Amino acid sequence: MFRNSGRIFFNSLKKSNFKLINRNVITNSGRLFSTTTTTTTTTTNNIKESVEKKAENISNQDNIVSPSSKSIDISDLAGNADYNFVFERIKTCDRENYINSLLISDPIARRVAYAIRVFNIETVANDHSPKSEKISRLRLSFWKDAINNIYNGKVYDQPLTRVLAQVIKEKKLTKTWFIKILNRREKDNQQVQIKDMDELEQYADDIHSSLILLTLEGLGVKGNHDVEHCASHLGKAIGIMVLIRGTIFHLGNRKTYIPVSLTTKYGINVESLYRGDAQLEKLQNAIYEMASCAKLHLDKAKQFRGKIPHPANEAFLSVSVVEDFLERLRKVDFNIFEYPNTQQHPLLLMKLYKNKFFKQF
């Protein structure tokens, strides 16, 4: 009996000692973990503080600014690689305005024209799908920030922004025209269809007249009432021409710039157009009215011949391009599906050179 009670007592003591040992191990390991965590946190904070101090010292010593929004002097803005990028971009994407800009005599004004036209290319949405609209909004937001930053003395580290900053500072280009283009692009991105002919003219004026006015400022012409009036009419004519010429492409992307007033007037079913139903006769009537509006503005622009001083006439050489387009469209009875969209008249280039040589448009 005593032996059994002794064994029971000894066994209970062993169990109790085992538990005590385990508790000590757990307690000690917890303290060790706590000490390690505290040490790691302290070390991390020390490293972070030292890195921040070093970065601050380097920034103070060398005056380093973020490369995406740094202030640069004119002499350090655009290099040959940047100008080559702009040159190749317009040559590839906008052959028509590449040729017109190539005919500008002053090399600095020519660089301005190239930069402005490439800026226009960068703000255009390639299609109107929901995904593309989101990308277009981001792109326009970037360019609006980029233009505002340039006028605030900061330049994004990107080839076109460096070239734009260079020409803006050299020629004192007006910020209003850049913002006007971007605002219209933003509105166009949200809009399904233009309402009427007045809004169509306003669309063309906001974009294409602004581009001509910026080109004129590059040529050193600013504040001339006749020149600005001519630029407004020619910009409207060019803008309407561009929209007519792009009708087939836009329809393929479920977008149309034929105003609601014309589709209603001639009974055009826009959804059927998207599905491939040409509704040829009705569409011809609508295109005819749009072309007539472009011709009206073109004729008003041509009335300023003889009143435009040199070298401002070099910004209006596109008159010949619009004339050629409208004449060829008339010959196919305003059937946009039969218009030879990929070709220009073989004598058009000679006409442009002649107008440049005789300082006319």
Coordinates of C-alpha atoms in Angstrom, one line a residue:
M1 CA 0.0 0.0 0.0
F2 CA 2.8 2.4 0.9
R3 CA 4.7 1.4 -2.2
N4 CA 1.7 2.1 -4.4
S5 CA 1.1 5.5 -2.7
G6 CA 4.8 6.3 -3.2
R7 CA 4.7 5.5 -6.8
I8 CA 1.5 7.6 -7.3
F9 CA 3.2 10.6 -5.6
F10 CA 6.4 10.2 -7.6
N11 CA 4.5 10.0 -10.9
S12 CA 2.4 13.1 -10.1
L13 CA 5.6 14.9 -9.2
K14 CA 7.2 14.0 -12.5
K15 CA 4.2 15.2 -14.4
S16 CA 4.1 18.5 -12.5
N17 CA 7.9 19.0 -13.1
F18 CA 7.4 18.3 -16.9
K19 CA 4.7 20.9 -17.0
L20 CA 6.8 23.5 -15.2
I21 CA 9.7 22.8 -17.6
N22 CA 7.4 23.3 -20.6
R23 CA 6.0 26.6 -19.1
N24 CA 9.5 27.9 -18.6
V25 CA 10.5 27.0 -22.2
I26 CA 7.4 28.7 -23.6
T27 CA 7.9 31.8 -21.4
N28 CA 11.6 32.0 -22.4
S29 CA 10.8 31.5 -26.1
G30 CA 8.1 34.2 -25.9
R31 CA 10.6 36.7 -24.4
L32 CA 13.1 35.8 -27.0
F33 CA 10.6 36.3 -29.8
S34 CA 9.6 39.6 -28.3
T35 CA 13.2 40.8 -28.0
T36 CA 13.9 39.7 -31.6
T37 CA 10.9 41.6 -33.0
T38 CA 11.8 44.8 -31.1
T39 CA 15.4 44.6 -32.4
T40 CA 14.2 44.0 -36.0
T41 CA 11.8 47.0 -35.8
T42 CA 14.5 49.2 -34.4
T43 CA 17.0 48.2 -37.0
T44 CA 14.5 48.8 -39.8
N45 CA 13.6 52.2 -38.5
N46 CA 17.3 53.1 -38.2
I47 CA 18.0 52.0 -41.8
K48 CA 14.9 53.9 -43.1
E49 CA 16.0 57.1 -41.3
S50 CA 19.6 56.8 -42.5
V51 CA 18.4 56.3 -46.1
E52 CA 16.1 59.3 -45.9
K53 CA 18.9 61.4 -44.5
K54 CA 21.2 60.4 -47.3
A55 CA 18.6 61.0 -49.9
E56 CA 17.9 64.4 -48.4
N57 CA 21.6 65.3 -48.3
I58 CA 22.1 64.2 -52.0
S59 CA 19.1 66.2 -53.1
N60 CA 20.3 69.3 -51.2
Q61 CA 23.8 69.0 -52.6
D62 CA 23.0 68.2 -56.3
N63 CA 19.5 69.8 -56.5
I64 CA 18.0 66.5 -57.9
V65 CA 14.3 66.5 -58.8
S66 CA 12.1 63.7 -59.9
P67 CA 12.8 63.0 -63.6
S68 CA 9.1 62.9 -64.5
S69 CA 8.6 66.5 -63.5
K70 CA 11.9 68.4 -63.5
S71 CA 12.6 72.0 -64.3
I72 CA 15.0 72.4 -67.2
D73 CA 16.5 75.4 -68.9
I74 CA 15.8 76.0 -72.6
S75 CA 19.3 74.9 -73.6
D76 CA 18.8 71.6 -71.9
L77 CA 15.3 70.7 -73.1
A78 CA 15.1 68.9 -76.4
G79 CA 17.9 67.1 -78.1
N80 CA 18.3 65.7 -81.6
A81 CA 16.8 62.3 -80.5
D82 CA 13.6 64.1 -79.4
Y83 CA 13.3 66.1 -82.7
N84 CA 13.9 62.9 -84.6
F85 CA 11.1 61.2 -82.7
V86 CA 8.7 64.0 -83.5
F87 CA 9.8 64.0 -87.2
E88 CA 9.3 60.3 -87.6
R89 CA 6.0 60.3 -85.8
I90 CA 4.4 62.9 -88.0
K91 CA 5.9 61.4 -91.2
T92 CA 4.4 58.0 -90.3
C93 CA 1.0 59.1 -88.9
D94 CA 0.0 62.3 -90.6
R95 CA 1.6 62.4 -94.1
E96 CA -0.6 65.3 -95.3
N97 CA 0.4 67.7 -92.5
Y98 CA 4.0 66.5 -92.7
I99 CA 4.1 67.8 -96.3
N100 CA 2.4 71.0 -95.5
S101 CA 4.7 71.6 -92.5
L102 CA 7.7 70.7 -94.6
L103 CA 6.9 73.7 -96.9
I104 CA 7.4 76.2 -94.0
S105 CA 10.6 78.2 -94.7
D106 CA 11.7 79.0 -91.2
P107 CA 13.3 75.9 -89.5
I108 CA 12.2 76.9 -86.0
A109 CA 8.6 77.5 -87.2
R110 CA 8.7 74.2 -89.0
R111 CA 9.7 72.4 -85.7
V112 CA 6.8 74.2 -84.0
A113 CA 4.4 72.9 -86.7
Y114 CA 5.7 69.3 -86.4
A115 CA 5.4 69.4 -82.6
I116 CA 1.9 70.8 -82.7
R117 CA 0.7 68.2 -85.2
V118 CA 2.3 65.3 -83.2
F119 CA 0.6 66.7 -80.1
N120 CA -2.7 66.4 -82.0
I121 CA -1.9 62.8 -83.0
E122 CA -1.3 61.9 -79.4
T123 CA -4.6 63.2 -78.2
V124 CA -6.7 61.4 -80.8
A125 CA -8.6 58.2 -79.7
N126 CA -8.0 55.4 -82.2
D127 CA -11.4 53.8 -81.5
H128 CA -14.4 54.3 -79.2
S129 CA -14.6 51.0 -77.3
P130 CA -15.2 51.2 -73.6
K131 CA -11.6 50.1 -72.9
S132 CA -10.2 52.6 -75.4
E133 CA -12.3 55.4 -73.8
K134 CA -10.7 54.8 -70.4
I135 CA -7.2 54.8 -72.0
S136 CA -8.1 58.0 -73.9
R137 CA -9.2 59.7 -70.6
L138 CA -6.0 58.8 -69.0
R139 CA -4.0 60.0 -72.0
L140 CA -5.9 63.3 -72.1
S141 CA -5.4 63.8 -68.4
F142 CA -1.6 63.2 -68.8
W143 CA -1.4 65.8 -71.6
K144 CA -3.4 68.3 -69.7
D145 CA -1.0 67.9 -66.7
A146 CA 2.0 68.0 -69.1
I147 CA 0.9 71.3 -70.7
N148 CA 0.1 72.9 -67.3
N149 CA 3.4 71.8 -66.0
I150 CA 5.3 73.2 -69.0
Y151 CA 3.8 76.6 -68.4
N152 CA 4.7 76.3 -64.7
G153 CA 8.3 75.6 -65.5
K154 CA 8.3 71.8 -65.2
V155 CA 8.7 69.2 -68.0
Y156 CA 7.8 65.5 -68.0
D157 CA 10.7 63.3 -69.1
Q158 CA 9.2 62.4 -72.5
P159 CA 10.4 63.3 -76.0
L160 CA 7.3 65.2 -77.2
T161 CA 6.9 67.1 -73.9
R162 CA 10.6 68.2 -74.1
V163 CA 10.1 69.4 -77.7
L164 CA 6.8 71.2 -76.8
A165 CA 8.5 72.9 -73.8
Q166 CA 11.3 74.0 -76.1
V167 CA 9.1 75.6 -78.8
I168 CA 6.6 77.0 -76.2
K169 CA 9.5 78.9 -74.5
E170 CA 11.1 80.0 -77.7
K171 CA 7.9 81.2 -79.5
K172 CA 5.7 82.1 -76.5
L173 CA 2.9 79.9 -77.7
T174 CA -0.5 80.6 -76.1
K175 CA -1.6 78.0 -73.6
T176 CA -5.3 78.6 -74.4
W177 CA -5.1 76.8 -77.7
F178 CA -3.6 73.7 -76.2
I179 CA -6.3 73.5 -73.5
K180 CA -9.0 74.2 -76.0
I181 CA -8.0 71.2 -78.1
L182 CA -7.8 68.9 -75.0
N183 CA -11.2 70.1 -73.7
R184 CA -12.8 69.3 -77.0
R185 CA -11.2 65.9 -77.1
E186 CA -12.5 65.2 -73.6
K187 CA -16.0 66.2 -74.6
D188 CA -15.8 64.1 -77.8
N189 CA -14.8 61.1 -75.7
Q190 CA -18.0 61.3 -73.7
Q191 CA -20.4 62.3 -76.5
V192 CA -22.2 59.7 -78.6
Q193 CA -23.2 61.9 -81.5
I194 CA -22.9 65.6 -82.5
K195 CA -26.3 67.4 -82.3
D196 CA -26.4 69.8 -85.2
M197 CA -24.3 71.7 -87.8
D198 CA -23.4 74.4 -85.3
E199 CA -21.9 72.0 -83.0
L200 CA -20.1 70.3 -85.9
E201 CA -18.5 73.7 -86.8
Q202 CA -17.6 74.3 -83.2
Y203 CA -15.9 70.9 -83.0
A204 CA -13.8 71.8 -86.1
D205 CA -13.0 75.3 -84.8
D206 CA -11.9 74.1 -81.4
I207 CA -9.4 71.6 -82.7
H208 CA -8.3 72.6 -86.2
S209 CA -8.5 76.4 -85.9
S210 CA -6.5 76.1 -82.7
L211 CA -3.8 74.1 -84.5
I212 CA -3.6 76.7 -87.2
L213 CA -3.3 79.6 -84.7
L214 CA -0.5 77.8 -82.9
T215 CA 1.3 77.3 -86.2
L216 CA 0.9 81.0 -86.9
E217 CA 2.4 81.9 -83.5
G218 CA 5.3 79.7 -84.5
L219 CA 5.7 81.8 -87.6
G220 CA 5.7 84.9 -85.4
V221 CA 2.2 86.1 -86.4
K222 CA -0.1 87.0 -83.5
G223 CA -2.9 89.4 -82.9
N224 CA -3.8 90.1 -86.6
H225 CA -7.6 90.1 -86.9
D226 CA -7.7 89.2 -90.6
V227 CA -5.3 86.3 -90.1
E228 CA -7.2 84.9 -87.1
H229 CA -10.5 85.3 -89.0
C230 CA -9.1 83.4 -91.9
A231 CA -7.7 80.7 -89.6
S232 CA -11.1 80.2 -88.0
H233 CA -12.8 79.6 -91.4
L234 CA -10.1 77.4 -92.8
G235 CA -10.0 75.4 -89.5
K236 CA -13.7 74.7 -89.8
A237 CA -13.4 73.6 -93.4
I238 CA -10.4 71.3 -92.6
G239 CA -12.2 69.9 -89.5
I240 CA -15.4 69.0 -91.5
M241 CA -13.2 67.5 -94.3
V242 CA -11.4 65.3 -91.8
L243 CA -14.7 64.0 -90.3
I244 CA -16.2 63.3 -93.7
R245 CA -13.1 61.5 -94.8
G246 CA -13.1 59.4 -91.7
T247 CA -16.7 58.4 -91.9
I248 CA -16.1 54.7 -92.9
F249 CA -13.5 54.3 -90.2
H250 CA -15.7 55.8 -87.5
L251 CA -18.7 53.7 -88.5
G252 CA -16.6 50.6 -88.1
N253 CA -15.9 51.7 -84.5
R254 CA -19.6 52.5 -83.8
K255 CA -19.1 56.2 -83.9
T256 CA -20.5 58.8 -86.3
Y257 CA -19.9 62.5 -86.7
I258 CA -22.9 63.0 -88.9
P259 CA -25.1 65.4 -86.8
V260 CA -28.4 64.2 -85.3
S261 CA -30.2 66.9 -87.2
L262 CA -29.1 65.4 -90.5
T263 CA -29.7 61.8 -89.6
T264 CA -33.2 62.8 -88.5
K265 CA -33.8 65.0 -91.5
Y266 CA -33.0 62.3 -94.0
G267 CA -34.2 59.3 -92.0
I268 CA -30.9 57.7 -91.5
N269 CA -30.9 54.8 -89.0
V270 CA -27.5 55.1 -87.2
E271 CA -27.6 51.6 -85.7
S272 CA -28.2 50.1 -89.2
L273 CA -25.1 52.1 -90.4
Y274 CA -23.1 50.4 -87.7
R275 CA -24.3 47.0 -88.9
G276 CA -23.3 47.7 -92.5
D277 CA -26.5 49.0 -94.1
A278 CA -25.1 51.9 -96.2
Q279 CA -28.5 53.6 -96.8
L280 CA -26.6 55.1 -99.7
E281 CA -29.0 57.8 -101.0
K282 CA -29.8 59.1 -97.5
L283 CA -26.1 59.1 -96.5
Q284 CA -25.1 61.0 -99.7
N285 CA -27.6 63.7 -98.8
A286 CA -26.1 64.1 -95.4
I287 CA -22.5 64.1 -96.7
Y288 CA -23.5 66.7 -99.3
E289 CA -24.8 69.1 -96.6
M290 CA -21.6 68.6 -94.5
A291 CA -19.4 69.2 -97.6
S292 CA -21.5 72.3 -98.5
C293 CA -20.7 73.7 -95.1
A294 CA -17.0 73.0 -95.5
K295 CA -17.1 74.7 -99.0
L296 CA -18.8 77.8 -97.5
H297 CA -16.0 78.2 -94.9
L298 CA -13.3 77.5 -97.5
D299 CA -14.7 80.2 -99.8
K300 CA -14.7 82.7 -96.8
A301 CA -11.1 81.8 -96.0
K302 CA -10.1 82.4 -99.7
Q303 CA -11.6 85.9 -99.5
F304 CA -8.6 86.9 -97.4
R305 CA -6.1 86.3 -100.2
G306 CA -4.0 89.4 -100.5
K307 CA -4.7 90.4 -96.9
I308 CA -2.5 87.8 -95.3
P309 CA 1.1 89.0 -94.7
H310 CA 4.1 86.8 -95.4
P311 CA 5.0 84.3 -93.8
A312 CA 1.5 83.8 -92.4
N313 CA 0.4 82.4 -95.8
E314 CA 2.5 79.3 -95.2
A315 CA 0.1 78.3 -92.5
F316 CA -2.8 78.3 -95.0
L317 CA -1.4 76.0 -97.7
S318 CA -4.0 73.4 -96.6
V319 CA -6.6 75.4 -98.6
S320 CA -5.4 73.4 -101.7
V321 CA -5.9 70.1 -99.8
V322 CA -9.5 70.9 -98.9
E323 CA -10.2 72.1 -102.4
D324 CA -8.9 68.8 -103.9
F325 CA -10.9 66.7 -101.4
L326 CA -14.2 68.5 -102.0
E327 CA -13.8 68.4 -105.8
R328 CA -13.0 64.7 -105.9
L329 CA -16.0 64.0 -103.5
R330 CA -18.3 66.0 -105.9
K331 CA -17.1 63.8 -108.8
V332 CA -18.3 60.6 -107.0
D333 CA -21.6 62.3 -106.2
F334 CA -20.8 62.5 -102.4
N335 CA -20.7 58.7 -102.2
I336 CA -18.1 58.3 -99.4
F337 CA -17.8 54.6 -100.2
E338 CA -16.5 55.4 -103.7
Y339 CA -14.1 58.1 -102.7
P340 CA -10.4 57.1 -103.2
N341 CA -9.4 57.8 -99.6
T342 CA -5.9 56.5 -99.9
Q343 CA -4.8 58.7 -102.8
Q344 CA -4.3 62.3 -103.5
H345 CA -4.4 64.1 -106.9
P346 CA -1.0 63.7 -108.5
L347 CA -0.7 67.5 -109.2
L348 CA -1.6 68.5 -105.6
L349 CA 2.0 68.5 -104.5
M350 CA 3.0 70.7 -107.4
K351 CA 0.1 73.1 -106.5
L352 CA 1.3 73.3 -102.9
Y353 CA 4.9 74.1 -104.1
K354 CA 3.6 76.7 -106.5
N355 CA 1.6 78.4 -103.8
K356 CA 4.6 78.5 -101.5
F357 CA 6.8 79.9 -104.3
F358 CA 4.4 82.7 -105.1
K359 CA 3.6 83.3 -101.4
Q360 CA -0.1 82.6 -101.8
F361 CA -2.7 80.0 -100.8

